[in-house]
Coordinates of C-alpha atoms in Angstrom, one line a residue:
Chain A
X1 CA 0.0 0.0 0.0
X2 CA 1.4 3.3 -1.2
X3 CA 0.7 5.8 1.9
X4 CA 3.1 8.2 0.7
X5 CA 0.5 9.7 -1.8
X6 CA 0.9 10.9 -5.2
X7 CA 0.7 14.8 -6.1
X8 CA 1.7 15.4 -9.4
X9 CA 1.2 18.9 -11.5
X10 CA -1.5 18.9 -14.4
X11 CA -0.7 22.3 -15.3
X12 CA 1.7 25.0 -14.1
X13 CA 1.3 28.9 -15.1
X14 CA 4.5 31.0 -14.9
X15 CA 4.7 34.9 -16.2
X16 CA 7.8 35.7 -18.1
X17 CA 10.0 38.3 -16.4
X18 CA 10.1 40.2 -19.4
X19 CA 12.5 43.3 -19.9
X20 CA 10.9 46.7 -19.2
X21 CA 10.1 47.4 -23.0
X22 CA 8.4 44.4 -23.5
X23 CA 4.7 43.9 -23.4
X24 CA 3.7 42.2 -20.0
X25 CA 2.0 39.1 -21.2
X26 CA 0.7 36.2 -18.8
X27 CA 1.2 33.2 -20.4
X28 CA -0.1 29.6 -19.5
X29 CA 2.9 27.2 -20.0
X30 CA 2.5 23.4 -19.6
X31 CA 4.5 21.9 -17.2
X32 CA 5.7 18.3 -17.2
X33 CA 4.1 15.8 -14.7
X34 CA 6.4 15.2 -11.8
X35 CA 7.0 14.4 -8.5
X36 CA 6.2 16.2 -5.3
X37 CA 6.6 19.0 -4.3
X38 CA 5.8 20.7 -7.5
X39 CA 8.8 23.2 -7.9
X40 CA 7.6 26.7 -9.2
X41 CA 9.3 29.9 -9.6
X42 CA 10.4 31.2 -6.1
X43 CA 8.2 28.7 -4.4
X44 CA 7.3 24.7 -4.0
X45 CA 3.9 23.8 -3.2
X46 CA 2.2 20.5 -2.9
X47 CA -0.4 18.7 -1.1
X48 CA -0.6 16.9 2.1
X49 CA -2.2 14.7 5.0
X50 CA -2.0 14.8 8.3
X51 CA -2.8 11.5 8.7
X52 CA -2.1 8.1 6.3
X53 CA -5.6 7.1 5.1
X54 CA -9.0 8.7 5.0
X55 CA -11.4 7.3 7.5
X56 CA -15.5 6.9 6.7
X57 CA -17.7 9.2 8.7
X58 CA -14.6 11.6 9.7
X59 CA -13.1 14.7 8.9
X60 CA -9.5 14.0 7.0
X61 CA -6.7 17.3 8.0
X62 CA -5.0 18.1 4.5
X63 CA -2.9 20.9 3.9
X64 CA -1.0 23.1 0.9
X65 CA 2.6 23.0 1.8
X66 CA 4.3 26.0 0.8
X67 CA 8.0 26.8 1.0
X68 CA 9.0 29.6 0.0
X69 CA 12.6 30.6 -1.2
X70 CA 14.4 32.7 1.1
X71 CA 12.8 36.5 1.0
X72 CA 10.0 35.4 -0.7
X73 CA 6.2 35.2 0.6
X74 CA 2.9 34.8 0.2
X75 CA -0.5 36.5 1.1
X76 CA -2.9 36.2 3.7
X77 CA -6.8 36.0 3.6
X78 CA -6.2 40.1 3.7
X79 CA -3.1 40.8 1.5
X80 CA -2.2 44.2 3.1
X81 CA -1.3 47.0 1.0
X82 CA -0.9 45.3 -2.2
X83 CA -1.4 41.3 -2.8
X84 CA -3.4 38.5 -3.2
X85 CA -4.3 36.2 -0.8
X86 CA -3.7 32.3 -1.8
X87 CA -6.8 30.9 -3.2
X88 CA -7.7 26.5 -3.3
X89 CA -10.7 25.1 -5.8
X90 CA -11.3 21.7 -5.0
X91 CA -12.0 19.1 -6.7
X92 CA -13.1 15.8 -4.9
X93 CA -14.7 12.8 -5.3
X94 CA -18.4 12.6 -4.9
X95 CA -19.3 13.0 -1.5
X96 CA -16.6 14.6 -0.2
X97 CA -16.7 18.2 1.3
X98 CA -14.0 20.4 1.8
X99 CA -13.7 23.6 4.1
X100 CA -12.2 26.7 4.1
X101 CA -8.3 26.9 4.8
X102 CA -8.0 27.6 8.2
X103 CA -5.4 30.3 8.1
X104 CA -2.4 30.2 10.4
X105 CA -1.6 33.7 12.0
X106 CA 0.5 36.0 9.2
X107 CA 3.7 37.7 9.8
X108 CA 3.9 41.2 8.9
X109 CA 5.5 42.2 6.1
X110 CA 7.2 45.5 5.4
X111 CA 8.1 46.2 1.9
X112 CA 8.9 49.6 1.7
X113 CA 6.2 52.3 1.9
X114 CA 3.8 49.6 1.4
X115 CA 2.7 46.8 4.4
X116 CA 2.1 43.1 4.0
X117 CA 0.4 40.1 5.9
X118 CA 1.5 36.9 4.5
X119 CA 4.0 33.5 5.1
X120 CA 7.6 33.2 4.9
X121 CA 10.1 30.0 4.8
X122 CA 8.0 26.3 4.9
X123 CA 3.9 26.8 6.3
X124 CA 0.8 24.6 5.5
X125 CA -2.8 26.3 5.0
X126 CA -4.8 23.6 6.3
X127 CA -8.0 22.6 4.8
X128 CA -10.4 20.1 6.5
X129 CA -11.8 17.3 4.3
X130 CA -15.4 15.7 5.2
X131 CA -15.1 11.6 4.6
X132 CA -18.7 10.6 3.2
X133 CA -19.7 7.8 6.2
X134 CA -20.3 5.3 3.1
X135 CA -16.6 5.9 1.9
X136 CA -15.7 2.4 1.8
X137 CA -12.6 0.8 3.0
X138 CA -10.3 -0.8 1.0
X139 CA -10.6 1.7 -1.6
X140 CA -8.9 5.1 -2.4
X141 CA -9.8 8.3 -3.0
X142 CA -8.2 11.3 -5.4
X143 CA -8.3 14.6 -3.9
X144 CA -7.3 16.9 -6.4
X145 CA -7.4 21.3 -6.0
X146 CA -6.5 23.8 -7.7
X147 CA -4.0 26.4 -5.9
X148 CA -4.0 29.9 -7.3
X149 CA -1.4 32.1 -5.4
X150 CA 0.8 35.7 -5.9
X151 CA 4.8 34.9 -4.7
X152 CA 6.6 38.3 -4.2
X153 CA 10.0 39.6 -2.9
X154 CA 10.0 43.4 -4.2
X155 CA 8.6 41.7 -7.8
X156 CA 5.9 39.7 -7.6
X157 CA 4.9 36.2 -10.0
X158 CA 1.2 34.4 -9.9
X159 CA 1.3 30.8 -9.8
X160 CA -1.4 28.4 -10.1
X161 CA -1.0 24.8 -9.8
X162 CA -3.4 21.6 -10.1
X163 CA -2.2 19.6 -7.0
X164 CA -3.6 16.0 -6.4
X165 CA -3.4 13.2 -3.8
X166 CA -4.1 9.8 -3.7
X167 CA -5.2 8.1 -0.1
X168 CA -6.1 4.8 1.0
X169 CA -9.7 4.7 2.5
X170 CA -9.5 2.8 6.1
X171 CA -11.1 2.1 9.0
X172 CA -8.4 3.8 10.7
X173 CA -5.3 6.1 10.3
X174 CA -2.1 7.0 11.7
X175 CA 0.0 10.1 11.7
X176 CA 1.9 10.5 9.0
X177 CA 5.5 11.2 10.5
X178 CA 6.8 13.7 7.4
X179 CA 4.2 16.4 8.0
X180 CA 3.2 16.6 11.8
X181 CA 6.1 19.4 12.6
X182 CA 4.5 21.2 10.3
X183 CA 0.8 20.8 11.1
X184 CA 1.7 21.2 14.2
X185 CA 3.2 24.8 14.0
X186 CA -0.7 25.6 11.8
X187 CA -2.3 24.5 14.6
X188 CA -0.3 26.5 17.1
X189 CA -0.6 29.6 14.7
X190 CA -3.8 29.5 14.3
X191 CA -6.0 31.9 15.8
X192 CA -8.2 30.7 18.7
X193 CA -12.2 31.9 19.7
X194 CA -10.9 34.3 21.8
X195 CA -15.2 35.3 23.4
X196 CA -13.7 38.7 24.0
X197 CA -16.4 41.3 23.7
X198 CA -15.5 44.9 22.6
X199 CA -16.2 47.4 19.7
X200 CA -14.2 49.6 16.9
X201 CA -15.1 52.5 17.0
X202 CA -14.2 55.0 13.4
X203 CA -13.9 58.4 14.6
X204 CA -11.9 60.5 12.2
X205 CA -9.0 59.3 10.8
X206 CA -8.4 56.0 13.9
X207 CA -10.7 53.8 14.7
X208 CA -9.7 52.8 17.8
X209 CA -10.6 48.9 19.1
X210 CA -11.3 47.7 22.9
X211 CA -11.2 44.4 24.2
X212 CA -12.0 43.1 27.3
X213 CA -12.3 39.8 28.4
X214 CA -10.4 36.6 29.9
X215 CA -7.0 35.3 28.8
X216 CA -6.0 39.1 26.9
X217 CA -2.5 38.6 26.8
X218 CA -0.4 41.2 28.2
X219 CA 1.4 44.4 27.1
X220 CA 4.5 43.5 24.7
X221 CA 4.8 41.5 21.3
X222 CA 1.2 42.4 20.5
X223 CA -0.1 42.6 16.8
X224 CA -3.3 43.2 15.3
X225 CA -4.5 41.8 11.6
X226 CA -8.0 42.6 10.3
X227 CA -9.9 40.2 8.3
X228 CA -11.2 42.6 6.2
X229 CA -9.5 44.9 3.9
X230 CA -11.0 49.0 3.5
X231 CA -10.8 48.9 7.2
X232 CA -8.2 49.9 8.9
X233 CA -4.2 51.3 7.5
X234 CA -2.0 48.0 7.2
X235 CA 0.7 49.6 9.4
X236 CA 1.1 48.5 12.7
X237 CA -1.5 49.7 15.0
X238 CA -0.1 50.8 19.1
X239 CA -1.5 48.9 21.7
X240 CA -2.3 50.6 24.8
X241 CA -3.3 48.2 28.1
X242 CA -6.5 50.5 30.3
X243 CA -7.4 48.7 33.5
X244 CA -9.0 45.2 31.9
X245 CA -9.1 46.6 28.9
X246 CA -6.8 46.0 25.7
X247 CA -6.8 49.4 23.3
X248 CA -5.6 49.4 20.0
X249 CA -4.8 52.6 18.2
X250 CA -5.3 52.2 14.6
X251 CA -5.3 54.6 11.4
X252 CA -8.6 54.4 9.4
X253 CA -7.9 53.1 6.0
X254 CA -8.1 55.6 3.3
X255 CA -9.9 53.4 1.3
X256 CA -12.4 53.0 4.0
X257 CA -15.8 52.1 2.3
X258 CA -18.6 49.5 2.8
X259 CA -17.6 48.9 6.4
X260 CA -19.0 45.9 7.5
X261 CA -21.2 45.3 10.7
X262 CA -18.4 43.4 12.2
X263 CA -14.6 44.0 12.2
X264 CA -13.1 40.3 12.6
X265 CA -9.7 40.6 14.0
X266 CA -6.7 38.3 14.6
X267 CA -4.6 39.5 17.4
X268 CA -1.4 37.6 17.9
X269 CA 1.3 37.7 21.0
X270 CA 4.8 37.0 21.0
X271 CA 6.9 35.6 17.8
X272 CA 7.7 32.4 16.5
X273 CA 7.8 29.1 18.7
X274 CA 5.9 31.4 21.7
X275 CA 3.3 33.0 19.0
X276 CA -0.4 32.6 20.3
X277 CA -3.1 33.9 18.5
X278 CA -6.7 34.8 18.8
X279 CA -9.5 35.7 16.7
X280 CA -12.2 38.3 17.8
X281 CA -15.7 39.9 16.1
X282 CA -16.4 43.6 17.7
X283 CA -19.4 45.9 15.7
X284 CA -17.8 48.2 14.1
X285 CA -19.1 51.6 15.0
X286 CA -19.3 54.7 12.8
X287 CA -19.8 58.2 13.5
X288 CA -18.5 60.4 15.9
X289 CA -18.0 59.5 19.8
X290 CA -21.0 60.4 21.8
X291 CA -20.7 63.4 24.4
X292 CA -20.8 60.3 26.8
X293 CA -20.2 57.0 27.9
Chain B
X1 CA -10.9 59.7 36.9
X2 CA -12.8 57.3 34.1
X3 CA -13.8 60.5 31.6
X4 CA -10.1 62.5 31.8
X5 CA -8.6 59.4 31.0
X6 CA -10.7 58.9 28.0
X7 CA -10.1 62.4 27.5
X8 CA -6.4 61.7 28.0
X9 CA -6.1 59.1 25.7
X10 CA -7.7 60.7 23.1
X11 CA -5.8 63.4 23.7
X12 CA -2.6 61.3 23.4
X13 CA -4.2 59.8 20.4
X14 CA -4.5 62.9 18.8
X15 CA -0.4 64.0 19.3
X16 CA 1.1 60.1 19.5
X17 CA -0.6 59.4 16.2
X18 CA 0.9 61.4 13.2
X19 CA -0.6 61.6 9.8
X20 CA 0.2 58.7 7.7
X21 CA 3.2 59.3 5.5
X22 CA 1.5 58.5 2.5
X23 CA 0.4 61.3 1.3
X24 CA -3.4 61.3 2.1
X25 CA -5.3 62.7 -1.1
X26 CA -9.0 62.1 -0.4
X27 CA -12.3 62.1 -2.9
X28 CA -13.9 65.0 -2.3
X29 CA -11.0 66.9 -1.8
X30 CA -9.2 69.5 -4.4
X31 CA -6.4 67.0 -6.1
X32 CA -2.6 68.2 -5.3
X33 CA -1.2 69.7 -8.7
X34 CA 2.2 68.3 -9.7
X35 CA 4.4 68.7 -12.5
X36 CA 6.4 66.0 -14.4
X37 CA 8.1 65.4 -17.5
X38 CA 6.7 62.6 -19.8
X39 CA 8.7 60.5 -21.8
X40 CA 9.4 63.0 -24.8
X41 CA 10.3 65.1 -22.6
X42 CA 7.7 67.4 -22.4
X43 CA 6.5 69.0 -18.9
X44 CA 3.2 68.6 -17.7
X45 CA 1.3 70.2 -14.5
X46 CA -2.1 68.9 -13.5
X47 CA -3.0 72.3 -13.5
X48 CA -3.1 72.8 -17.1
X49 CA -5.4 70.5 -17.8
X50 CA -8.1 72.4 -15.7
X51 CA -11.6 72.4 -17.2
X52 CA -10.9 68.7 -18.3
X53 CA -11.4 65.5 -16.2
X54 CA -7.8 63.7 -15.9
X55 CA -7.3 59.8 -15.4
X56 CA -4.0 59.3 -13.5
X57 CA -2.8 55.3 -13.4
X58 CA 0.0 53.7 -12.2
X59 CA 1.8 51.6 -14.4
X60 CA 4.7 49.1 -14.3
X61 CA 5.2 47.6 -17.2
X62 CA 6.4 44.1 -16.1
X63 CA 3.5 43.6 -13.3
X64 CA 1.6 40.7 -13.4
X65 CA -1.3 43.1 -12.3
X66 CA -0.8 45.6 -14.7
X67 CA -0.4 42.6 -17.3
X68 CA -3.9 41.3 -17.0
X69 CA -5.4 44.3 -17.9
X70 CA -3.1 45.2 -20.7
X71 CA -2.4 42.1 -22.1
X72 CA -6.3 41.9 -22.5
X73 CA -6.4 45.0 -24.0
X74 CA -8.7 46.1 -21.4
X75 CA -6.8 49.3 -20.2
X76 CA -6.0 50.4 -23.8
X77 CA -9.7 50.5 -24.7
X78 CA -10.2 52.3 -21.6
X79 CA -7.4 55.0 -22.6
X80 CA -9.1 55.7 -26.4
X81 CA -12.8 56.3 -25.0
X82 CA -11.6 58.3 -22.4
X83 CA -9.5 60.0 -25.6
X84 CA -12.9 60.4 -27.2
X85 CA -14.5 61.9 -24.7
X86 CA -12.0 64.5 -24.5
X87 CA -10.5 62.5 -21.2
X88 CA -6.8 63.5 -20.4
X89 CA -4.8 60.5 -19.6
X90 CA -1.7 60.4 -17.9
X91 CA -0.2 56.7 -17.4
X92 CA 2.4 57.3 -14.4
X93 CA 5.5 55.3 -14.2
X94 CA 7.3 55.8 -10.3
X95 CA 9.5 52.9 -10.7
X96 CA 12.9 54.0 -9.4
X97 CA 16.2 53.7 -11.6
X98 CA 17.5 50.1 -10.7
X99 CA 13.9 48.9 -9.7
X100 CA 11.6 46.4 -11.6
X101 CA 9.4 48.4 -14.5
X102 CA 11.7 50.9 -14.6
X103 CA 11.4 52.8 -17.9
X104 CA 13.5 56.0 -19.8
X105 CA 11.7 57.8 -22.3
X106 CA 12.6 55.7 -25.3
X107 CA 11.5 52.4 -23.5
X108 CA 8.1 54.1 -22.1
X109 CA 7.4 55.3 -25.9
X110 CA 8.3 51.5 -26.9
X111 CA 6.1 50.2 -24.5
X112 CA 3.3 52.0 -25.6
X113 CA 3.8 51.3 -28.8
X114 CA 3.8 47.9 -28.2
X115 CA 0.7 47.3 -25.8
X116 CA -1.1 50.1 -28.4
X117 CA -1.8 52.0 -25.3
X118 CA -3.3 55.3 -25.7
X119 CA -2.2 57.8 -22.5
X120 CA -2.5 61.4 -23.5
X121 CA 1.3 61.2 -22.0
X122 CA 3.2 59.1 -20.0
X123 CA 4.9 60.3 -17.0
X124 CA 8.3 59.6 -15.8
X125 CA 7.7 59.9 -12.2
X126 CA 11.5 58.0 -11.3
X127 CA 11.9 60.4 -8.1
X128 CA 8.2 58.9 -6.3
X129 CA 7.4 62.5 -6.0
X130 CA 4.0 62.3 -7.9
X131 CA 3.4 58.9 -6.5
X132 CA 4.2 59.8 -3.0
X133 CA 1.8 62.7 -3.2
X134 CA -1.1 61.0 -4.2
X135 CA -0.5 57.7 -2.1
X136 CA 0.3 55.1 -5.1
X137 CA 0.3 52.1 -3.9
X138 CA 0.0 49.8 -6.2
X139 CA 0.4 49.2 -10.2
X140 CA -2.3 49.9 -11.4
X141 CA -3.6 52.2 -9.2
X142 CA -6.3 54.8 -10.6
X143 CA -7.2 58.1 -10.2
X144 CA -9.8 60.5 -11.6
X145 CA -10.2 63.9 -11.0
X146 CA -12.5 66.1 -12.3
X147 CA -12.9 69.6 -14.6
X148 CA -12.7 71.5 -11.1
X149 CA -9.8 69.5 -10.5
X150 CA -11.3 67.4 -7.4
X151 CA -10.4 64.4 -7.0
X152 CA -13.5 61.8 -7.8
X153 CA -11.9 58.5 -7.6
X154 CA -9.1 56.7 -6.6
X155 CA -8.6 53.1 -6.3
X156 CA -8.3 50.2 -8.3
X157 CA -9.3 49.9 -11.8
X158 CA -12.2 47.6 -10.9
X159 CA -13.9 45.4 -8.1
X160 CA -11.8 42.1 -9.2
X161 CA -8.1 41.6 -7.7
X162 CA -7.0 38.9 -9.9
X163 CA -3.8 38.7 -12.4
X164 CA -6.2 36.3 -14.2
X165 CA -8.0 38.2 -17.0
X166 CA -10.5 35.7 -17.5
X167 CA -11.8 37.8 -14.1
X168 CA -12.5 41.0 -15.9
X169 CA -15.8 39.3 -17.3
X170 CA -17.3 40.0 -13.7
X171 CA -15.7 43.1 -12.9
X172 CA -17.3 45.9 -13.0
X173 CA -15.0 48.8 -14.7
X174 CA -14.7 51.7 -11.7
X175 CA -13.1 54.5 -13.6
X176 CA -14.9 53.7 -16.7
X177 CA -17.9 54.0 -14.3
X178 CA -16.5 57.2 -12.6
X179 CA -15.9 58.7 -16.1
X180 CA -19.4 58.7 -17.1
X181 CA -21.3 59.1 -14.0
X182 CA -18.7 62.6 -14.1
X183 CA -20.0 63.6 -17.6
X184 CA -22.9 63.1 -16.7
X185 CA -22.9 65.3 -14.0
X186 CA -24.0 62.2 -11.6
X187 CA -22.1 62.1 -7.9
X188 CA -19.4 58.5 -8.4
X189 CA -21.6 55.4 -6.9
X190 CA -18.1 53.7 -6.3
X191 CA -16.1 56.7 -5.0
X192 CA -12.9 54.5 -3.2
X193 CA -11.9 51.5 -4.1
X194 CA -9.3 48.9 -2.5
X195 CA -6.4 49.6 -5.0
X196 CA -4.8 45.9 -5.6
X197 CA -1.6 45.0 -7.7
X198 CA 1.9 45.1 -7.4
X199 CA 3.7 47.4 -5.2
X200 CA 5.1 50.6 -6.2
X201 CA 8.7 50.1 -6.8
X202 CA 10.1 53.3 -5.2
X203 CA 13.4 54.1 -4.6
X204 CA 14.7 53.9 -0.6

């Protein structure tokens, strides 16, 4: 039994680095099939599993593993400044459901005037995979997506990639070794139910956020990354700790329009093997600040 | 105690918290006249254009971003309507000497020859200056402002970030939009915009 799995690239897309004078076309170039990880410009992607087989009735952990070369990265569910977030189309057997990727905290990403969220060196966005209950055992099953993405250093190249993987259906699994460091470091970047209540409140040019609630980490390390883009500025907001309270001073974005109910938030602590992160939903409030409160 | 320090941290708010440094040109607002020298050479000031409506974009000629929409032909077509309707267009190139999409004159001309672009003039901004004062972020990143020279729009060319241009089926065109809700002395539905593309490649 092969538990290693199969990915292989059906089609690669690559845009010529032309010279300045030359007209900017994207062109669709045919890769040859080959083994994983499929190598593109700047970046190697393929697809994985957390575990060795796919297991009726259950939810199957699979993951796009990206590494990136050195200086390189790719984009969040909110790009930042300029960007485009990393975008899966699956295609599966009958039956078989997948969910959204469940985005690992981003770093912040400074290039130049302009700031980033996005992944650096080797992450996995996992994705989770719903096993129909009358999957049947003994049998395997070809999970195949489609991985559109934007890898930039200063210049920036698209990439989109069919990705596929072959697993054994079973009545039971077991960890597959190669992978679990890295699912393991998603799982510890990604941002928890926090239940803090709060608000953002737009007045002027800063909206300014509170949070209160159990388990808000302390002063130091903090960062702040909103879901949604038109918001607030991409720079870093300053954090400010009143009483219970966690405030977070941040610049409206210029391109603030069609400002949704509900500002969801990722607020992370501390940096790489101590990162934690949280997710929180405050209304977002418009208008200027009452006379009191 | 609980309202000064709310008063107190606004206050602190309002000094610890300087403007952004991007420039911050708003809709509504008069647009910041500039002058540049395009790539024949010839000066240009937004200023003299008054009276008309002016398109500003940010180009780069080797973005992927700037690619879909030229490589479609979509921002040329653009660029002759607005032509024909007596729209100035300047195509704005901030890309500093050393930097990707850095053009001269001759290789600006060349480019536009090639894509069979139609600016009214393309701007050699290699200094940032024109870029830094109106906040380009990205390639393309768009700009109109009107006959009274405020500014009307400013975002990205339309409501699909993609580099795929099978996505400009869907998209709805927002300085095309812009461009004829202005002549037709309608207010802009889509005022802002999230600009998307590549970065700007300014120099340090």
């Amino acid at each position: 039994m092969n538990f290693s799995g199969c990915v292989r690239i059906i089609f690669g897309m690559r845009v010529a680095q032309t010279p300045a004078i030359a007209l900017p076309a994207t062109l669709l170039a045919v890769a040859p099939a080959r083994a994983a990880p499929v190598q593109t410009e700047h970046l190697a992607i393929e697809l994985v599993a957390e575990r060795t087989a796919l297991v009726p009735g259950t939810d199957a952990l699979l993951g796009v593993r990206l590494q990136h070369e050195p200086h390189w990265h790719t984009y969040w569910i909110n790009p930042g400044d300029s960007g485009l977030e990393t975008r899966l189309q699956w295609k599966l057997p009958p039956g078989f459901a997948a969910g959204s990727i469940e985005w690992p905290a981003p770093r912040r990403l400074a290039a130049g005037e302009l700031t980033n969220f996005g992944y650096v060196d080797e992450i996995v966005l996992p994705v989770r995979i719903a096993v129909p209950a009358d999957a049947r055992p003994g049998g395997t099953a070809r999970l195949g997506v489609v991985a559109n993405w934007l890898v930039c250093e200063d210049t920036c190249i698209p990439g989109k990639a069919t990705l596929e993987l072959e697993l054994p259906i079973l009545a039971d699994s077991a960890p597959d070794d190669r992978w679990q460091a890295l699912f393991d470091h998603a799982r510890a970047a990604r941002p928890i139910a926090s239940g803090w209540r709060g608000e953002a409140r737009v007045s002027g040019g800063l909206v300014e956020i509170t949070l209160a609630g159990a388990g808000l980490p302390a002063d130091g390390e903090l960062d702040l990354f909103p879901v949604q883009g038109q918001v607030l500025e991409a720079a870093r907001p300053e954090f400010e700790r009143d009483g219970e309270r966690l405030v977070v001073h941040a610049q409206k974005s210029i391109y603030f329009a069609n400002a949704p109910e509900r500002l969801d938030l990722v607020l992370t602590a501390g940096v790489g093997e101590s990162l934690r992160a949280w997710r929180a939903s405050v209304p977002l409030i418009v208008g200027p600040e009452p006379a009191s409160h | 105690m609980k309202l000064m320090l709310a008063s107190g941290a606004a206050l602190l708010a309002a000094l610890s918290f300087p403007a952004p440094s991007r420039a911050a040109v708003a809709v509504g607002s008069p647009a910041p006249d500039f002058t540049a020298t395009d790539s024949k050479g010839k000066t240009h000031s937004l200023g003299e254009f008054k009276g008309k409506t002016v398109v500003l974009e940010w180009n780069n000629p080797e973005c992927p971003f700037v690619g879909k929409h030229y490589g479609s032909g979509n921002m040329q077509k653009q660029q002759a309507d607005a032509a024909a309707a007596g729209v100035v267009w300047l195509t704005v190139n901030s890309a500093a000497k050393g930097k990707q999409g850095y053009v001269d004159g001759p290789a600006a001309d060349a480019y536009v020859q090639k894509t069979g672009a139609k600016p009214s003039a393309y701007l050699l901004d290699r200094e940032g200056i024109v870029g830094k004062l109106y906040g380009a972020r990205t390639t393309p990143h768009m700009y109109v402002i009107d006959g009274q020279g405020t500014l009307r729009y400013m975002g990205g060319i339309d409501s699909v970030p993609s580099t795929d241009p099978d996505d400009l089926k869907g998209a709805t065109q927002y300085v095309r939009q812009a461009l004829t809700e202005i002549s037709s002395g309608k207010p802009v539905s889509v005022p802002t915009s999230q600009p998307y593309g590549c970065g700007v490649k300014y120099g340090s």
